[in-house]
mmCIF file of C-alpha atoms and ligand atoms in Angstrom:
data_model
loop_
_atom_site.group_PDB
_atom_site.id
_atom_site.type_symbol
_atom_site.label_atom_id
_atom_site.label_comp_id
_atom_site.label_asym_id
_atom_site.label_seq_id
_atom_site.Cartn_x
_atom_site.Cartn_y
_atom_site.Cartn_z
ATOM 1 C CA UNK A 26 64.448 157.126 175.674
ATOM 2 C CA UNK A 27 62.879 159.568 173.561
ATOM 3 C CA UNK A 28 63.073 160.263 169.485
ATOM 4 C CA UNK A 29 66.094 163.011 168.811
ATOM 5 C CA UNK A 30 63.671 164.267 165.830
ATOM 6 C CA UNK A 31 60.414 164.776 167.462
ATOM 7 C CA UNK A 32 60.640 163.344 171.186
ATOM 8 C CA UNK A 33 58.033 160.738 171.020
ATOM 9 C CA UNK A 34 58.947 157.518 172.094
ATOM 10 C CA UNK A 35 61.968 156.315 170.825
ATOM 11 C CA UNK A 36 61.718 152.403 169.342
ATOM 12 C CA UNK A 37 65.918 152.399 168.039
ATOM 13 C CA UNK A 38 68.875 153.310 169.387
ATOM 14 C CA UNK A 39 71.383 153.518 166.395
ATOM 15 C CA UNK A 40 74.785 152.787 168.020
ATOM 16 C CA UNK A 41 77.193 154.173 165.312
ATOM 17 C CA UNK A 42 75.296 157.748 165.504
ATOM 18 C CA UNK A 43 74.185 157.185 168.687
ATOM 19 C CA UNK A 44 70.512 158.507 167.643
ATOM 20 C CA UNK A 45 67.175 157.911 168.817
ATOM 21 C CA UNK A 46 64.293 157.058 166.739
ATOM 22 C CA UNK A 47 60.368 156.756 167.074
ATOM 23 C CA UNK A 48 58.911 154.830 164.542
ATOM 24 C CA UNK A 49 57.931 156.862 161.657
ATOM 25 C CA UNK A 50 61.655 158.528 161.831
ATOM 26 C CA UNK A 51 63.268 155.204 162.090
ATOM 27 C CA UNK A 52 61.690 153.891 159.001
ATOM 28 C CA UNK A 53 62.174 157.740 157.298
ATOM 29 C CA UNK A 54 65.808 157.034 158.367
ATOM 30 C CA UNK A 55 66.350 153.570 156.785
ATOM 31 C CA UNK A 56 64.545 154.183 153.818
ATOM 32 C CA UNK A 57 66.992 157.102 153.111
ATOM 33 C CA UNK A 58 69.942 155.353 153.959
ATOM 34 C CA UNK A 59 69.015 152.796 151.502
ATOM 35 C CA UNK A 60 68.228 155.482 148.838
ATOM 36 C CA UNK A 61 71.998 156.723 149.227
ATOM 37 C CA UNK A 62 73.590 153.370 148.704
ATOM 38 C CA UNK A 63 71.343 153.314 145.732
ATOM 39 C CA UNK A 64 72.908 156.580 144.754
ATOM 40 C CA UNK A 65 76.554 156.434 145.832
ATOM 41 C CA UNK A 66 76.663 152.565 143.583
ATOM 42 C CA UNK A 67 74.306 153.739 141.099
ATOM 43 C CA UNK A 68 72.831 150.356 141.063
ATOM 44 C CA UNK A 69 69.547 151.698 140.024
ATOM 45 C CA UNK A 70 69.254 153.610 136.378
ATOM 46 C CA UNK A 71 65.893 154.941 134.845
ATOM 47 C CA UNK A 72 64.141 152.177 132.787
ATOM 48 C CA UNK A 73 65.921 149.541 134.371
ATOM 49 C CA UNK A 74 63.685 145.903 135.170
ATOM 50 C CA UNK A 75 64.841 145.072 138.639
ATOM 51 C CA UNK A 76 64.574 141.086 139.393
ATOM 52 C CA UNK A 77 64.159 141.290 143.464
ATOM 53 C CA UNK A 78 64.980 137.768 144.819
ATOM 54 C CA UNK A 79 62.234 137.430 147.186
ATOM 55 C CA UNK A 80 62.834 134.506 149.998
ATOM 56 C CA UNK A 81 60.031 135.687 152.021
ATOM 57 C CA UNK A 82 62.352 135.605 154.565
ATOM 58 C CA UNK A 83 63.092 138.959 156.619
ATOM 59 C CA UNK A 84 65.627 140.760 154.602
ATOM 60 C CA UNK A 85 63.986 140.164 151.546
ATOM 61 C CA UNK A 86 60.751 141.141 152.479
ATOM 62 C CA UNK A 87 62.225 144.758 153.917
ATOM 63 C CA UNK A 88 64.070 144.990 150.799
ATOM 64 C CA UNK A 89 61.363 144.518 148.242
ATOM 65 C CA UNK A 90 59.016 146.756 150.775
ATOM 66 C CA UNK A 91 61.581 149.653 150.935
ATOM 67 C CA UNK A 92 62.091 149.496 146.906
ATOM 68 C CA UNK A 93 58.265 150.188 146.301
ATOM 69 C CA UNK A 94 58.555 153.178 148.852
ATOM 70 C CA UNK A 95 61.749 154.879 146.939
ATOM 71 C CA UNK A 96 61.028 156.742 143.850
ATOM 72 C CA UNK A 97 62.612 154.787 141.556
ATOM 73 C CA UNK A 98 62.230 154.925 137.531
ATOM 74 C CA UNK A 99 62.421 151.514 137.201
ATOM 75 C CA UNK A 100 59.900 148.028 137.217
ATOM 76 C CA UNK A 101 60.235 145.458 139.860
ATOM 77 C CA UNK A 102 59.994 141.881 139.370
ATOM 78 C CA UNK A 103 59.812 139.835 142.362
ATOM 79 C CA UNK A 104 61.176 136.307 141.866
ATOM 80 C CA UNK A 105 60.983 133.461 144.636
ATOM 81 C CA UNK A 106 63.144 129.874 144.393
ATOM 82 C CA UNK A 107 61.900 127.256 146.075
ATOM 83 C CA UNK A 108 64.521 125.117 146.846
ATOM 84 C CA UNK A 109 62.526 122.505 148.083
ATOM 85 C CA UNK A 110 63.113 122.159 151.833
ATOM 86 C CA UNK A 111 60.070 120.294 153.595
ATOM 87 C CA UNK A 112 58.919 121.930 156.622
ATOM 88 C CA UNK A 113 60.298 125.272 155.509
ATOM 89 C CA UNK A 114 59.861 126.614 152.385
ATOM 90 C CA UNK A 115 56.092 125.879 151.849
ATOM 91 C CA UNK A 116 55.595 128.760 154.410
ATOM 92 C CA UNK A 117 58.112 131.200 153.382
ATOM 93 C CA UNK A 118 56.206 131.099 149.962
ATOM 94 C CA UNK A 119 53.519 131.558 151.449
ATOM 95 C CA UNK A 120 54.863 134.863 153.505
ATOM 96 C CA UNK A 121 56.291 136.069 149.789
ATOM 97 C CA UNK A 122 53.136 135.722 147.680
ATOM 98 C CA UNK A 123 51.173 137.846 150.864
ATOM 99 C CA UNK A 124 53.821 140.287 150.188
ATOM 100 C CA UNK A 125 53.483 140.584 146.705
ATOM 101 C CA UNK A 126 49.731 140.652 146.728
ATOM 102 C CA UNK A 127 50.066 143.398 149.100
ATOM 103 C CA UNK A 128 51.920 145.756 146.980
ATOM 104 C CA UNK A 129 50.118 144.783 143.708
ATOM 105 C CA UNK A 130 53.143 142.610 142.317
ATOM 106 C CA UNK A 131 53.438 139.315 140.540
ATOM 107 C CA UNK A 132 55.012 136.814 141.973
ATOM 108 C CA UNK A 133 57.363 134.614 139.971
ATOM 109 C CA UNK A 134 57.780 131.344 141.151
ATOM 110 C CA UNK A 135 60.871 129.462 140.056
ATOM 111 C CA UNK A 136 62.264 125.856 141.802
ATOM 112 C CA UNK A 137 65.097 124.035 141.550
ATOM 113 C CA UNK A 138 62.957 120.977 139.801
ATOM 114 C CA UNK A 139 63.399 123.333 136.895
ATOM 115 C CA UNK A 140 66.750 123.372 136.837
ATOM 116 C CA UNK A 141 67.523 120.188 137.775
ATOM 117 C CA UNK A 142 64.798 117.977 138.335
ATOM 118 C CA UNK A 143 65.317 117.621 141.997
ATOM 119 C CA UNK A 144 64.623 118.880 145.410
ATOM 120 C CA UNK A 145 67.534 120.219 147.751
ATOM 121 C CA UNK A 146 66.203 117.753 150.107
ATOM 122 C CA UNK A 147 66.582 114.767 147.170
ATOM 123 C CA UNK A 148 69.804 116.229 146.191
ATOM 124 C CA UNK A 149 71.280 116.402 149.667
ATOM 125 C CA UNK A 150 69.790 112.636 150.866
ATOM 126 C CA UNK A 151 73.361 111.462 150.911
ATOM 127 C CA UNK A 152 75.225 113.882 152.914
ATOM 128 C CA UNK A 153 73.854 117.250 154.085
ATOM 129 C CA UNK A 154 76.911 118.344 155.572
ATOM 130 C CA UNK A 155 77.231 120.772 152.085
ATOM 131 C CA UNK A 156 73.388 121.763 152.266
ATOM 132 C CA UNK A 157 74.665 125.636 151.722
ATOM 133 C CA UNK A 158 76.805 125.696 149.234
ATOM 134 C CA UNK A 159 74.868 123.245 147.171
ATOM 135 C CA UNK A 160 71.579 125.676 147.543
ATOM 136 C CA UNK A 161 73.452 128.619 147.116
ATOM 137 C CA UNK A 162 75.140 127.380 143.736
ATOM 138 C CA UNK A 163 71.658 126.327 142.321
ATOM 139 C CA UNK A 164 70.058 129.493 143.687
ATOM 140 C CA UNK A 165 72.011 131.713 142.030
ATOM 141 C CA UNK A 166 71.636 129.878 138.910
ATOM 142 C CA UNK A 167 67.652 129.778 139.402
ATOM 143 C CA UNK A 168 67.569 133.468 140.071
ATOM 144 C CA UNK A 169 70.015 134.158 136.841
ATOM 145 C CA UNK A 170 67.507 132.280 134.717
ATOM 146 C CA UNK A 171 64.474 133.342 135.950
ATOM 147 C CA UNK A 172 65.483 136.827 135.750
ATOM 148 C CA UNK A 173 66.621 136.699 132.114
ATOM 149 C CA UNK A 174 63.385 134.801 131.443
ATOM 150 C CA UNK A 175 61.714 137.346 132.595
ATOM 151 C CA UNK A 176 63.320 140.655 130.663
ATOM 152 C CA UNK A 177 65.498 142.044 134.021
ATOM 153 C CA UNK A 178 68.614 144.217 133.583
ATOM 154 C CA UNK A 179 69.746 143.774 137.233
ATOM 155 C CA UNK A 180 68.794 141.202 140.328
ATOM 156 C CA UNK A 181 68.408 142.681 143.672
ATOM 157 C CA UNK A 182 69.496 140.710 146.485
ATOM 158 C CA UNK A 183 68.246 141.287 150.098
ATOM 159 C CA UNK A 184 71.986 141.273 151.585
ATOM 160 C CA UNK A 185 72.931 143.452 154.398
ATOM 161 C CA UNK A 186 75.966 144.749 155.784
ATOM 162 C CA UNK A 187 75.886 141.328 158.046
ATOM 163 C CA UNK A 188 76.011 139.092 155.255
ATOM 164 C CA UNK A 189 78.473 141.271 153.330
ATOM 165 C CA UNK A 190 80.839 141.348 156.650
ATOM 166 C CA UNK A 191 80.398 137.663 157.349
ATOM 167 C CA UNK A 192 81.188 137.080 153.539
ATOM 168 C CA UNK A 193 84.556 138.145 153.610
ATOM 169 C CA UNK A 194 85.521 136.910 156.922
ATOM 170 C CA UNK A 195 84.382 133.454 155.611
ATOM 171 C CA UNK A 196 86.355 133.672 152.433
ATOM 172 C CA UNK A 197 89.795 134.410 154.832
ATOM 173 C CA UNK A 198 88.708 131.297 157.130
ATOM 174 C CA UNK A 199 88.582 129.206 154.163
ATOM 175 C CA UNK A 200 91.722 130.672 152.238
ATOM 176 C CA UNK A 201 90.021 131.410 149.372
ATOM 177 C CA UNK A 202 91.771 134.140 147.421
ATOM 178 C CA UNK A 203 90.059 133.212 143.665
ATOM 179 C CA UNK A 204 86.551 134.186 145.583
ATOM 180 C CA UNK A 205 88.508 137.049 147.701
ATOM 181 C CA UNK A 206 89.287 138.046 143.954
ATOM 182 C CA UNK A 207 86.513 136.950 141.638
ATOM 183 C CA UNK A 208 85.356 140.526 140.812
ATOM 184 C CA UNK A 209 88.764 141.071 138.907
ATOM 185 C CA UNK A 210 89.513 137.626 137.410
ATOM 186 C CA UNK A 211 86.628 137.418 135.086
ATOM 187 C CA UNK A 212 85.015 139.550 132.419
ATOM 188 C CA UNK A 213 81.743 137.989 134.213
ATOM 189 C CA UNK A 214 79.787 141.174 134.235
ATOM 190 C CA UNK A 215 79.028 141.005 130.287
ATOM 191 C CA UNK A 216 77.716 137.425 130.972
ATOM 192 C CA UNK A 217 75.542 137.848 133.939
ATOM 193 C CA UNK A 218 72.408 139.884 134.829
ATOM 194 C CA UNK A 219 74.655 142.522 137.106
ATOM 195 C CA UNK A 220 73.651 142.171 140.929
ATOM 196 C CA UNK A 221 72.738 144.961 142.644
ATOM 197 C CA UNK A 222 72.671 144.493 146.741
ATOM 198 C CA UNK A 223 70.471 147.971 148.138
ATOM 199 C CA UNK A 224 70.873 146.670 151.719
ATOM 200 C CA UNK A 225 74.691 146.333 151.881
ATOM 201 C CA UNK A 226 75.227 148.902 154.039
ATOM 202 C CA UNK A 227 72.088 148.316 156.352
ATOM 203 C CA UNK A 228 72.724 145.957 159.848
ATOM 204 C CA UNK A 229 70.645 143.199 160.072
ATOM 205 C CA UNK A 230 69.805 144.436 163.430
ATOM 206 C CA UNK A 231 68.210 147.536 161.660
ATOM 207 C CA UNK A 232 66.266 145.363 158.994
ATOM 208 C CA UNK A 233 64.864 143.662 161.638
ATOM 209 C CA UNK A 234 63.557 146.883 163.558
ATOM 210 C CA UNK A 235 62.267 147.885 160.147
ATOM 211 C CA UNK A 236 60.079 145.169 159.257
ATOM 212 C CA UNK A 237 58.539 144.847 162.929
ATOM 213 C CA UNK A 238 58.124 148.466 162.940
ATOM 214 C CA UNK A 239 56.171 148.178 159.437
ATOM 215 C CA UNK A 240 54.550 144.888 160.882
ATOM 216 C CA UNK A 241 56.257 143.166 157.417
ATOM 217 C CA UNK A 242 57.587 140.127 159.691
ATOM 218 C CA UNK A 243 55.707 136.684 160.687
ATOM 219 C CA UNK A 244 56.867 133.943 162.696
ATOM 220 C CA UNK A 245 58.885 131.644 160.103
ATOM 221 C CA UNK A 246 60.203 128.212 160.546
ATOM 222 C CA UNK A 247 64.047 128.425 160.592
ATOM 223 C CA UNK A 248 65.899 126.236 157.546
ATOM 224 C CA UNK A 249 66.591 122.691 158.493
ATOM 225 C CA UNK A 250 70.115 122.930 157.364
ATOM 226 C CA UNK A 251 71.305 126.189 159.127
ATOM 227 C CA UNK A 252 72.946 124.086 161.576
ATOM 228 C CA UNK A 253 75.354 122.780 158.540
ATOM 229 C CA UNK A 254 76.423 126.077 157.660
ATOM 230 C CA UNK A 255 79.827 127.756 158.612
ATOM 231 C CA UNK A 256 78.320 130.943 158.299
ATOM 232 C CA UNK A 257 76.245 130.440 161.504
ATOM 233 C CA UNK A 258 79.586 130.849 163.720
ATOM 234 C CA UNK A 259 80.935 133.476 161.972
ATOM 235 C CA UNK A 260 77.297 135.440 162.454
ATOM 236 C CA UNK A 261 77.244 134.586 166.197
ATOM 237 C CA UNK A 262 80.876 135.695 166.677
ATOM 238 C CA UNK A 263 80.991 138.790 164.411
ATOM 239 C CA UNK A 264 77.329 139.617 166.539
ATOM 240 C CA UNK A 265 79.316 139.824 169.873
ATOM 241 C CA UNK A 266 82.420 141.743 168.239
ATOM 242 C CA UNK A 267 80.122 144.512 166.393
ATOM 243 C CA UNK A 268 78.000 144.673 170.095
ATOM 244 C CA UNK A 269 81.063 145.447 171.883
ATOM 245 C CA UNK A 270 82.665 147.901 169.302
ATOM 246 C CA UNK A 271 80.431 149.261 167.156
ATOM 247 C CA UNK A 272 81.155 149.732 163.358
ATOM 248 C CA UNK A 273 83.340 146.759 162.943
ATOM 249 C CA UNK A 274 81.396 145.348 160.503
ATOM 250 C CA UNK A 275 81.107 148.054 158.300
ATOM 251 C CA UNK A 276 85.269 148.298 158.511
ATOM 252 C CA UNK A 277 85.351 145.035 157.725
ATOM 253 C CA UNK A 278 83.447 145.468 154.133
ATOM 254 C CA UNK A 279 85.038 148.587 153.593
ATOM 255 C CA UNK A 280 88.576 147.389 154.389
ATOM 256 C CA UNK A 281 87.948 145.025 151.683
ATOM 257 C CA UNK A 282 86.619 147.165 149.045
ATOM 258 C CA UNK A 283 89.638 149.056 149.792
ATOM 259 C CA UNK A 284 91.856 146.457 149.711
ATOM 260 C CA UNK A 285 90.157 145.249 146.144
ATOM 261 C CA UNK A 286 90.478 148.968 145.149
ATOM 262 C CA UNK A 287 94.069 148.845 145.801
ATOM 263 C CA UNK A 288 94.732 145.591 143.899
ATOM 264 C CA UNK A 289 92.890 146.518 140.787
ATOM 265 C CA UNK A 290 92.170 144.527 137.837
ATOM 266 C CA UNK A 291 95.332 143.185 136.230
ATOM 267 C CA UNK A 292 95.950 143.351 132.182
ATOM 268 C CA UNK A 293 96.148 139.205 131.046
ATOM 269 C CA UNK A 294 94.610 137.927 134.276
ATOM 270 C CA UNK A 295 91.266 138.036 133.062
ATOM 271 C CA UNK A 296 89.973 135.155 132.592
ATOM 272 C CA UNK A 297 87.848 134.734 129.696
ATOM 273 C CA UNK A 298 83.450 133.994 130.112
ATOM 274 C CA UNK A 299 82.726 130.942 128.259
ATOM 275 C CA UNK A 300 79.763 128.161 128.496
ATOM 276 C CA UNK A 301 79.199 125.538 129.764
ATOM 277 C CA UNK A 302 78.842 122.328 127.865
ATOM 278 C CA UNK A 303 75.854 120.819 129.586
ATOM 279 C CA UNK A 304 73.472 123.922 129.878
ATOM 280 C CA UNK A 305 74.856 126.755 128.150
ATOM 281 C CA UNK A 306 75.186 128.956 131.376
ATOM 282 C CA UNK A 307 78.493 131.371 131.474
ATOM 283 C CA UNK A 308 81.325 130.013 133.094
ATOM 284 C CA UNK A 309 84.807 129.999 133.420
ATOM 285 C CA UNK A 310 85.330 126.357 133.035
ATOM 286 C CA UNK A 311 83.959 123.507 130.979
ATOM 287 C CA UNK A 312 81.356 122.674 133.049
ATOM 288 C CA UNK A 313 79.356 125.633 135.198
ATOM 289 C CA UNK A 314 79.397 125.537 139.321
ATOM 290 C CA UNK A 315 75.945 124.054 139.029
ATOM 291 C CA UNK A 316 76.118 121.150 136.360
ATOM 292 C CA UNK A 317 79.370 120.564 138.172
ATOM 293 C CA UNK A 318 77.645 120.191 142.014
ATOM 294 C CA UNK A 319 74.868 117.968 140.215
ATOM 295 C CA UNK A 320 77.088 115.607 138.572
ATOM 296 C CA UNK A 321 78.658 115.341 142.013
ATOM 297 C CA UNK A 322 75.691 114.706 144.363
ATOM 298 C CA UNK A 323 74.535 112.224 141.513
HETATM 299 FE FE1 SF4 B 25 69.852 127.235 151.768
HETATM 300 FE FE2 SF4 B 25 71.577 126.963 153.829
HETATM 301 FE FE3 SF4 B 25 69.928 129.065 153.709
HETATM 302 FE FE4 SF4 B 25 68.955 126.625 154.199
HETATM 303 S S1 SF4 B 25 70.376 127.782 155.523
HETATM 304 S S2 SF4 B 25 68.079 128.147 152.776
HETATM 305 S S3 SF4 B 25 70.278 125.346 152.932
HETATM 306 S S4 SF4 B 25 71.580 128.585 152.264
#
């Protein structure tokens, strides 16, 4: 299999164009495909402080990798959680500060004893059956706060097209329309740091072949609680479907945006940012998803 650019080698096959790349014109290739999402959303404008959310983890890695590469008029700000997952996170720290010291960026370092004064592993001691949603609640809100501490007009988010397809399939298995809707219930984006996802239209699958083309990736332990998550089905499952017929992931995210499109906000079902009474973040209800998990798992 050789390169349809330059006939070298060939290292990727990309199924939905059915093109051949070597190396150098795979990651020319991916680089410009995330450059056009940037362009098409315009999640990126001149000046802006970008808050990357760097997990060390794969995606994020690519992401904050690719962003340097791009010629972007605007300052990035790498910002790692640490949940606080023993035998996990200490190393994926680890992989994000190598990063960052590799492309002359500062680290920020952010955990959720800040926020709440516990570990996900202390919070979860009980019952780990929720590990995901718990850590995704508090991550978001570690993230939010960390990038506002630190002067950011957006937060990037490593997500690809995987986790956006997987995303919406999960909210139909669980039957839940307000998160099917959120984008038009709330006036949310004059609360929150807007979120800006630049691999949303990349496959994991070519994230991957990025970051071991670019030698970004090193053997990481996986998260002790993965095998708690629902989202682990509906990745193996909507893996087989996309392998049989390509591009059914990408009509899965766009059916929805077209299906959202369609729907449109409606005039007095907005529902109205307020704060919550404990820690003064934005939400919707008297007590924010966070303070309310907390109070729960305590
Ligand atoms: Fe958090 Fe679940 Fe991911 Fe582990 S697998 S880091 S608990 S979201």
């Amino acid at each position: 299999m050789n390169c349809d650019i330059c006939g070298n080698k060939a290292v990727f096959a990309e199924p939905s164009s059915k093109k051949n790349f070597c190396g150098p014109h795979f990651s020319a290739w991916y680089e410009k495909g995330v450059a056009s999402t940037i362009e098409k959303y315009q999640m990126i404008c001149p000046g802006d402080r970008i808050a990357v959310g760097l997990s060390g983890g794969k995606d994020s890695t690519v992401l904050l990798t690719v962003l340097t590469k791009l010629d972007l008029d605007a300052e990035l700000i790498p910002i790692t959680v640490d949940e606080g997952i023993a035998n996990y996170r200490d190393d994926t720290i680890l992989a994000a500060t190598r990063l960052c010291d590799k492309l002359g960026l500062a680290d920020k370092l952010i955990s959720f004893t800040d926020i709440c004064g516990k570990t996900l592993d202390e919070l979860l001691a009980n019952d780990p059956r929720q590990a995901c949603s718990v850590c995704g609640t508090l991550r978001r809100r570690a993230l939010n706060q960390a990038a506002r501490e630190a002067g950011a007009t957006k937060i990037a988010t490593g997500h690809c097209l995987d986790d956006e397809a997987q995303s919406v399939l999960m909210n139909y298995l669980r039957g839940d329309v307000t998160r099917i809707l959120e984008s038009y219930q709330t006036d949310s984006d004059k609360v929150f740091l807007p979120r800006i996802k630049p691999l949303c239209r990349q496959t994991e699958r070519s994230t991957v072949a990025y970051g071991l083309v670019n030698h970004l990736l090193t053997d990481l332990p996986e998260c002790p609680y993965t095998k708690y998550a629902l989202r682990a089905g509906v990745r193996s499952g909507l893996g087989k479907l996309e392998y049989r017929n390509p591009g059914t992931m990408m009509n899965i995210v766009t059916g929805q945006e077209k299906l959202l499109a369609k729907l449109g906000p409606r005039e007095g079902e907005i529902t109205p940012m307020g704060r919550c009474e404990l820690c003064g973040e934005p939400t919707t209800h008297r007590l924010c998803a966070a303070c309310t998990l907390i109070g729960k798992l305590e």
